[in-house]
Amino acid sequence: MTTTFFYSSIAATVSLTVKIWSKSTTRYNIIVLLSAFGVYVYRDLWPLATFTEQPMDLSEGNVLWIKLAILTVTSVIIPLFIPRPYVPVDPKNSMPEPNPEQTCSLFSLMVYTYLDPVIMLGYRVPHLRFDQLPPLSDTDYSQYLTSKAFPHMDPYGGAKRRHLFFSLMRVFRKEYSILALTIIGQCVFAFASPIGINRLLTYIETKGAGTIVRPWFWIFWLFAGPFARVLCFEWYYYIATRTLVHTEGLLTQLVFEHSLRIRLKAETSDDEKAVPSDQDKGSANEHSQVSTAVSRETSTVTVKASSKGKATSDALPKTSETTAAEKKGADNLIGKINNMVTTDLTNIVDSKDFLLLVLFVPMQTTLCMVFLYQVLGWSAFVGLGTIVCLFPVPGFIARKVQEVQRTRMKKTDARVQDVTEAVNVLRMIKLFGWEEKMSARLEERRDDELMWLWKLKVLQALNGIINFIIPMLTMLATYATYTVVMKQQLNASKIFSSMAVFSILRMQLFRITWQMTQMVQGKVSLDRLTDFLQNTELLDSFTNSTAEIVPISNVQDGKFGFKNAAFSWSAESSNGSSTPSRRSFTLYVKDELLFKRSCINLIIGPTGSGKTSMLMALLGEMHFIRSDSNSWFNLPRHGGVAYAAQESWVQNETIRENILFGSPFDETRYKKVIKQCALERDLELFETGDHTDVGERGLTLSGGQKARISLARAIYSFAGIILLDDVLSALDVHTSSWIIDNCFRGDLVKGRTILLVTHNVALASPIAQFIVTIGQDGSVRSQDANIESAPGEHSLLASELHHDEEVMRLAKEEILQSTTNEPKAQNQLIMAEEIAQGHVTWKSMKLFLSGLGGSYPVFFFCVWITGCLFEDWANTFQVWFLGYWGSQYETHEPSEVQVSFYLSTYSMILAVTMVVYTGAYIFYIFGALRASKKINSSLINSILTSTLRWLDETPTARIIARCTQDIRAVDEPIAQAFVTLVEVAVSMVTRLLVVILFTPVFVFPGVVVGALGMYLGNLYLSGQLSVKREMSNARSPLLAHFSAAIAGIVSIRAYGAELSFKNESLKRINHYIRVARMSYNLNRWIGVRIDVLGSLLTAALASYLVYGGSVGAANIGFSLNMIVELSMIILWGVRFFNELEVQANSLERIQEYIDIDHEPPSTESGKPPAAWPTSGDLSVERLSARYSQNGPEILHDLSFEIQSGERIGVVGRTGSGKSSLTLALLRCILTEGTVYYDGIPTNTLNLDALRSNITIIPQRPELLSGTLRRNLDPFEQNDDATLNDALRAAGLFSLQEELEEARLTLDSKVASGGGNLSVGQRQIIALARAIVRQSKLLILDEATSAIDYKTDTVIQTTLRNQLGSDVTIITVAHRLQSIMDADKIMVLDDGRIVEFDSPQSLLRKEDGLLKALVDGSGDKVALYAMAEGRASTSHQ
């Protein structure tokens, strides 16, 4: 060895003197010294552990032990404890502060002591904030991960076209190689305890006769073996969870980047493709929940083939059979994409442990059989045969579980869909008094779901029981064969060592059943992602085929427009196989169309002609089809392109950040933009001005504000070309005029090319220098600077122009801005969601426990806990009984031991244990489902009876999250964690008591270890609770950014902002990775420590029992068995307590929404007479109202009377209280005074009774997804004849006479919110719903000029002629012409009535407000004539 040490000294000298060889030489030297240490261990330390050998170098005396000590320090301790140097991924860009994980010593890395500072900080502070966590390791940065992985994963980054699984394996090949090694280590070291117990008990049974190895070695082995196993186990999960987090980040970014390349498609609901009608509403619809370009744009393109050769671009939804190709085309791609980064991603990362199934299980099972064969001979194969014979049983049950799970998920989906929709239209539900009916419907859905959840839980319980019984029967068959057939002695050493191995075998059966399901789900999700990446239709610019794409060189530089170009929404769409109502749509531009540079180009045309499609085609969103060799289109992008969609898209940022959109801040330019886009007044109303967060999907903004912010974004940009898609449609005439005069005539648009799509021809034409007119068939009818010649090309366009001019003349009399344009200072209403701190409150846990206990909580918990105790004691007793059976062979001859008695008794104990456990668990499931039902019911009823004020303050997304995610947590994780925690606590106490009972002296070590475990657990929980909550909050912004970007994908691509959005996504992924890595690593920290404590306790007990006690081999084996299990149970106890506390955060969130302000509950005395109301009489006395208890009065002492059947118009300037009056009549806000409806004071009526007898038609009615029938009659109270009569009376049929087969029917599909219908159609459906309800009082919030002239005429005719003579109509007017023929007109100002009389009487008042408005209008004569006409009619 002298030569070895001399060689090592030379190597050490070289490592100190030659810098470039330092690292490699040091590592080599450590290997040399470690080899020398191994030689000394074998020669001189191993003999000390035997009875038969002596150290070979004992002649060296004390020098030997000094050499060993020095060698131990130099080869083991120093390499393990010296810090490692930081090696940056990029030497040019190293981290200023490396992550401790990268620089800590090997020992610290193995036992996770580098996390101690985080643990202690988490214990000291109430909440561990994100910025208090260690910095992200540079190997974890998403930028590094994507650069390394995308060349193998992204088909457009050079990756091979193969299944995503193989791409992931290529990226993580090193990680999975390490995982395989740690699995092998776990398999080997898992047998440390069985072998150690077997050897120790054999030593005690034989009194040491023939023993070679000393018992102290096996005692040390009981500590070292499990410690090595836990190191392998924790290192496996350290690598696996790191890979998991990296996979989450990579797949999220991969799907996001690929989404920026795809052509979006859409659906309504079910498998119907939406085909909207008479509003050119938008291919630019960018709302993620409903539809996208294809479905909305179908109204704007030309049908190239029709059954009668007639263009039906105004086609309405029509029920028809769906071919497979059509169904595929109707996929809701946005929903699918969002689902991929949530559900599918979860399934994929949950299946990360597939190596355990394919490597660990076979290897562990093989080693188990080898061990059992060594101990019990060929009887082990009888046990194996039993397993093989019984294995189909859990497989059969697992299949049943999957079937029930699938059905249950469908039921859950149905409930979630209903809940989501109910929350989205919650305001409508309250206004219509549908709370009880909706509650009953949701309750019915919930009961249906819980019934299947009950079946699932029972099957899962049965599966668990079967998986428990099979190893027990296997053990029974093996022991019976060994004793009865082989006539062998079943002593304690064989029983307790084999029991430990049977326990390992049982775990493998468990693993096969539950992990196989995970694997299947993971594969299905990987298949979906692979299909998405390889088969989703992309924009033309990303396709390999260039057959139909003209190279840009074919287009003369600078040309901007089209020539002989055709466009469709899908490369597969023009196959002519669709039914007429689903015909493929194609936009065709014949000859050359060149837009004029450096001026405003107007694109006009009748509704549904294809104006929006022209913009989408320029942006490359549509598929380009060459019609001849000269076909081309070009949008010059070198000077930049800006775009504002008709359905405005905003990010969840501040108003300023939305306008800047990544551009540098120029204060002068910014202020000009704010002024020119009419945003000054809005910003003044917000307390924080342009620093106001707009919220998710612009929650804090009105529709008009979002439209102007989108316009401001385009104007602020420095783009040379600006595409504006009907940005004026969401604005009232006054605001539109302001923008025309100040923005489009302003200095910021000079020299820039603007393409403006608009319906408002009269308003926009004066600013245009070039006008493109598109005909009804989608062809370009004219292109010149003469506005006068354009309308003449089409009679429908001429009528719309006439209508627009009429609106312009009435601009001065327009006394109300659109409610969508009403600015509200809501920025302080939407409160930030708080992160809970500390432990879960008792009140929240009581919510679950009270539901669990039901009406008799004492009885429930006594029965259940007693069952758990009895089952655990019976389980413990059967272990002791086996030991007792084995001990009989120590005192009796084998022939004297009654094997049949012991076998039958053991079988009976097993049977009783199973029966009691099954009964207790089923009893608990019943209680858990009762708690789920009660909590869900309380939450739903609380939300449905909430105040409108609370709805204003609370984002819809949060309410939906409570009703879906948090209720799901109550159904499964919380219920499962609680039952497991109780069972673990019972087992922990039982085993500790048993150990103390058999070895009373061990009460002190037991208490010390228990206290240490609790202390470590408390340290861990303090930090982990905070990190888990931060992790949940880090995931939400990542998904929110993803969803928002997908929703605004057209705008992002138009601006060319893909790179900045990719970088923002990477930034948010980094944030998530930093928290997630810490959360998973904290699990490793506690796992190592609890396992070490357990191993120490086991070794200590073994030392005492072997050297200090005389309790017999059976009792020693029993005690060791209990203490080995105890160490595992303590760890699981800490884990499940943490899981329960984290999941119980959902209980806190639910409790928060139960403890909100509610409207008055219904009472028996509040029910009106059965015949009420018999008339529409309305009498109001001293009515005052306010929005909140501390808020100012908005209505002041209003008193008036309305006779049944009268038509009343309500007018007033913005903020005069018109909308507040309608809400006050429905008691939606706080009121004082008395309102008599048909003689009964409304404040004495139940709210549902009042609201169900009044119908309000808002400006933009809310519709439910599903059929038109469901919207007219949501609770199925009328027959089809009644519903069709209502549609006919409302004027729908007369409106669509020309549409032939493609018309709306009761079976037509309606998208969520009515997104596939025009505003006019929604108004007509709402009117039909009012007719169906047969209310005596109808309140109409008149629609804005967004409704076309024909639809507006139909609605007004219906209101005048189709309603009953006893129906009172109150119309909140936006235009004087719609109410001048009313019976009376009410003029409001500052919440007070200033005038209320017939129109002709008010027009006679010289100083009257109404007279002043009429006289100042541009249509004075017509308005006077309407009033007089009404007067003469009424006199007749």
mmCIF file of N, CA, C and O in Angstrom, residues 18 49 54 78 117 292 356 397 484 541 560 603 768 805 860 866 915 933 938 991 1015 1165 1200 1211 1256 1289 1306 1326:
data_model
loop_
_atom_site.group_PDB
_atom_site.id
_atom_site.type_symbol
_atom_site.label_atom_id
_atom_site.label_comp_id
_atom_site.label_asym_id
_atom_site.label_seq_id
_atom_site.Cartn_x
_atom_site.Cartn_y
_atom_site.Cartn_z
ATOM 1 N N VAL A 18 -0.652 22.264 -10.881
ATOM 2 C CA VAL A 18 -1.057 22.412 -12.282
ATOM 3 C C VAL A 18 -2.559 22.685 -12.321
ATOM 4 O O VAL A 18 -3.369 21.781 -12.130
ATOM 5 N N ALA A 49 -16.434 -7.948 12.339
ATOM 6 C CA ALA A 49 -17.863 -8.226 12.385
ATOM 7 C C ALA A 49 -18.142 -9.726 12.377
ATOM 8 O O ALA A 49 -19.305 -10.126 12.342
ATOM 9 N N GLN A 54 -9.851 -12.655 11.932
ATOM 10 C CA GLN A 54 -9.108 -11.596 12.615
ATOM 11 C C GLN A 54 -8.602 -10.601 11.558
ATOM 12 O O GLN A 54 -8.348 -10.974 10.413
ATOM 13 N N ILE A 78 -13.602 14.178 3.648
ATOM 14 C CA ILE A 78 -13.287 15.416 2.909
ATOM 15 C C ILE A 78 -14.028 15.465 1.561
ATOM 16 O O ILE A 78 -14.668 16.468 1.246
ATOM 17 N N PRO A 117 -31.459 26.671 5.506
ATOM 18 C CA PRO A 117 -31.793 28.096 5.652
ATOM 19 C C PRO A 117 -33.229 28.419 5.233
ATOM 20 O O PRO A 117 -33.899 29.237 5.868
ATOM 21 N N THR A 292 -63.737 31.467 -32.788
ATOM 22 C CA THR A 292 -62.669 32.243 -33.372
ATOM 23 C C THR A 292 -63.003 32.540 -34.810
ATOM 24 O O THR A 292 -64.141 32.537 -35.224
ATOM 25 N N LEU A 356 -40.775 2.680 -12.925
ATOM 26 C CA LEU A 356 -41.109 1.865 -11.748
ATOM 27 C C LEU A 356 -41.953 0.671 -12.170
ATOM 28 O O LEU A 356 -41.860 -0.409 -11.586
ATOM 29 N N ILE A 397 -61.563 -5.562 -11.723
ATOM 30 C CA ILE A 397 -62.085 -4.427 -10.944
ATOM 31 C C ILE A 397 -61.503 -3.118 -11.467
ATOM 32 O O ILE A 397 -62.198 -2.096 -11.556
ATOM 33 N N VAL A 484 -47.894 -27.735 6.432
ATOM 34 C CA VAL A 484 -48.733 -28.933 6.280
ATOM 35 C C VAL A 484 -48.136 -29.907 5.264
ATOM 36 O O VAL A 484 -48.070 -31.107 5.518
ATOM 37 N N SER A 541 -47.683 30.459 -44.058
ATOM 38 C CA SER A 541 -46.265 30.824 -43.933
ATOM 39 C C SER A 541 -45.446 29.749 -43.235
ATOM 40 O O SER A 541 -44.223 29.781 -43.251
ATOM 41 N N PHE A 560 -49.469 46.991 -52.369
ATOM 42 C CA PHE A 560 -50.214 46.658 -51.165
ATOM 43 C C PHE A 560 -51.637 46.319 -51.600
ATOM 44 O O PHE A 560 -52.418 47.200 -51.916
ATOM 45 N N ILE A 603 -63.135 50.335 -46.188
ATOM 46 C CA ILE A 603 -63.678 49.101 -46.746
ATOM 47 C C ILE A 603 -65.118 49.016 -46.282
ATOM 48 O O ILE A 603 -65.387 48.889 -45.080
ATOM 49 N N ALA A 768 -62.032 59.553 -45.710
ATOM 50 C CA ALA A 768 -61.414 58.547 -46.575
ATOM 51 C C ALA A 768 -61.003 59.154 -47.905
ATOM 52 O O ALA A 768 -61.705 59.986 -48.471
ATOM 53 N N GLU A 805 -77.051 57.815 -41.927
ATOM 54 C CA GLU A 805 -77.212 59.265 -42.029
ATOM 55 C C GLU A 805 -78.300 59.747 -41.069
ATOM 56 O O GLU A 805 -78.201 60.803 -40.453
ATOM 57 N N PHE A 860 -71.454 9.425 14.219
ATOM 58 C CA PHE A 860 -70.643 9.128 13.037
ATOM 59 C C PHE A 860 -69.178 8.930 13.409
ATOM 60 O O PHE A 860 -68.562 7.920 13.031
ATOM 61 N N THR A 866 -63.992 4.045 15.910
ATOM 62 C CA THR A 866 -63.969 2.712 16.531
ATOM 63 C C THR A 866 -63.634 1.651 15.488
ATOM 64 O O THR A 866 -62.842 0.732 15.741
ATOM 65 N N VAL A 915 -63.637 -7.354 7.020
ATOM 66 C CA VAL A 915 -65.037 -6.942 7.167
ATOM 67 C C VAL A 915 -65.122 -5.610 7.902
ATOM 68 O O VAL A 915 -65.844 -4.690 7.486
ATOM 69 N N LYS A 933 -71.755 16.996 -0.872
ATOM 70 C CA LYS A 933 -73.071 17.496 -1.289
ATOM 71 C C LYS A 933 -73.439 18.757 -0.518
ATOM 72 O O LYS A 933 -73.885 19.755 -1.096
ATOM 73 N N SER A 938 -74.167 24.562 -0.233
ATOM 74 C CA SER A 938 -73.999 25.834 0.486
ATOM 75 C C SER A 938 -73.332 26.872 -0.398
ATOM 76 O O SER A 938 -73.726 28.041 -0.416
ATOM 77 N N ARG A 991 -48.765 1.299 17.107
ATOM 78 C CA ARG A 991 -47.433 0.701 17.028
ATOM 79 C C ARG A 991 -46.515 1.218 18.134
ATOM 80 O O ARG A 991 -45.706 0.472 18.678
ATOM 81 N N TYR A 1015 -41.292 17.903 15.697
ATOM 82 C CA TYR A 1015 -40.564 19.156 15.510
ATOM 83 C C TYR A 1015 -40.132 19.328 14.059
ATOM 84 O O TYR A 1015 -40.343 20.383 13.447
ATOM 85 N N SER A 1165 -94.401 34.132 4.042
ATOM 86 C CA SER A 1165 -95.243 35.330 3.977
ATOM 87 C C SER A 1165 -94.961 36.174 2.730
ATOM 88 O O SER A 1165 -95.744 37.038 2.365
ATOM 89 N N PHE A 1200 -94.253 58.148 -8.964
ATOM 90 C CA PHE A 1200 -94.988 58.205 -10.230
ATOM 91 C C PHE A 1200 -95.927 57.009 -10.309
ATOM 92 O O PHE A 1200 -95.787 56.039 -9.548
ATOM 93 N N VAL A 1211 -85.877 58.843 -20.500
ATOM 94 C CA VAL A 1211 -84.717 59.475 -21.110
ATOM 95 C C VAL A 1211 -83.963 60.276 -20.064
ATOM 96 O O VAL A 1211 -84.471 60.557 -18.980
ATOM 97 N N ILE A 1256 -86.867 41.828 -18.134
ATOM 98 C CA ILE A 1256 -86.002 42.904 -18.605
ATOM 99 C C ILE A 1256 -85.213 42.410 -19.814
ATOM 100 O O ILE A 1256 -84.721 41.270 -19.816
ATOM 101 N N ALA A 1289 -94.039 35.906 -33.214
ATOM 102 C CA ALA A 1289 -94.509 37.200 -32.719
ATOM 103 C C ALA A 1289 -93.353 38.181 -32.551
ATOM 104 O O ALA A 1289 -93.506 39.388 -32.766
ATOM 105 N N LEU A 1306 -85.868 26.011 -33.508
ATOM 106 C CA LEU A 1306 -85.742 25.694 -32.079
ATOM 107 C C LEU A 1306 -84.558 24.778 -31.799
ATOM 108 O O LEU A 1306 -84.029 24.754 -30.698
ATOM 109 N N ALA A 1326 -84.344 37.432 -27.001
ATOM 110 C CA ALA A 1326 -84.702 37.918 -25.670
ATOM 111 C C ALA A 1326 -86.152 38.406 -25.649
ATOM 112 O O ALA A 1326 -86.885 38.209 -24.667
#
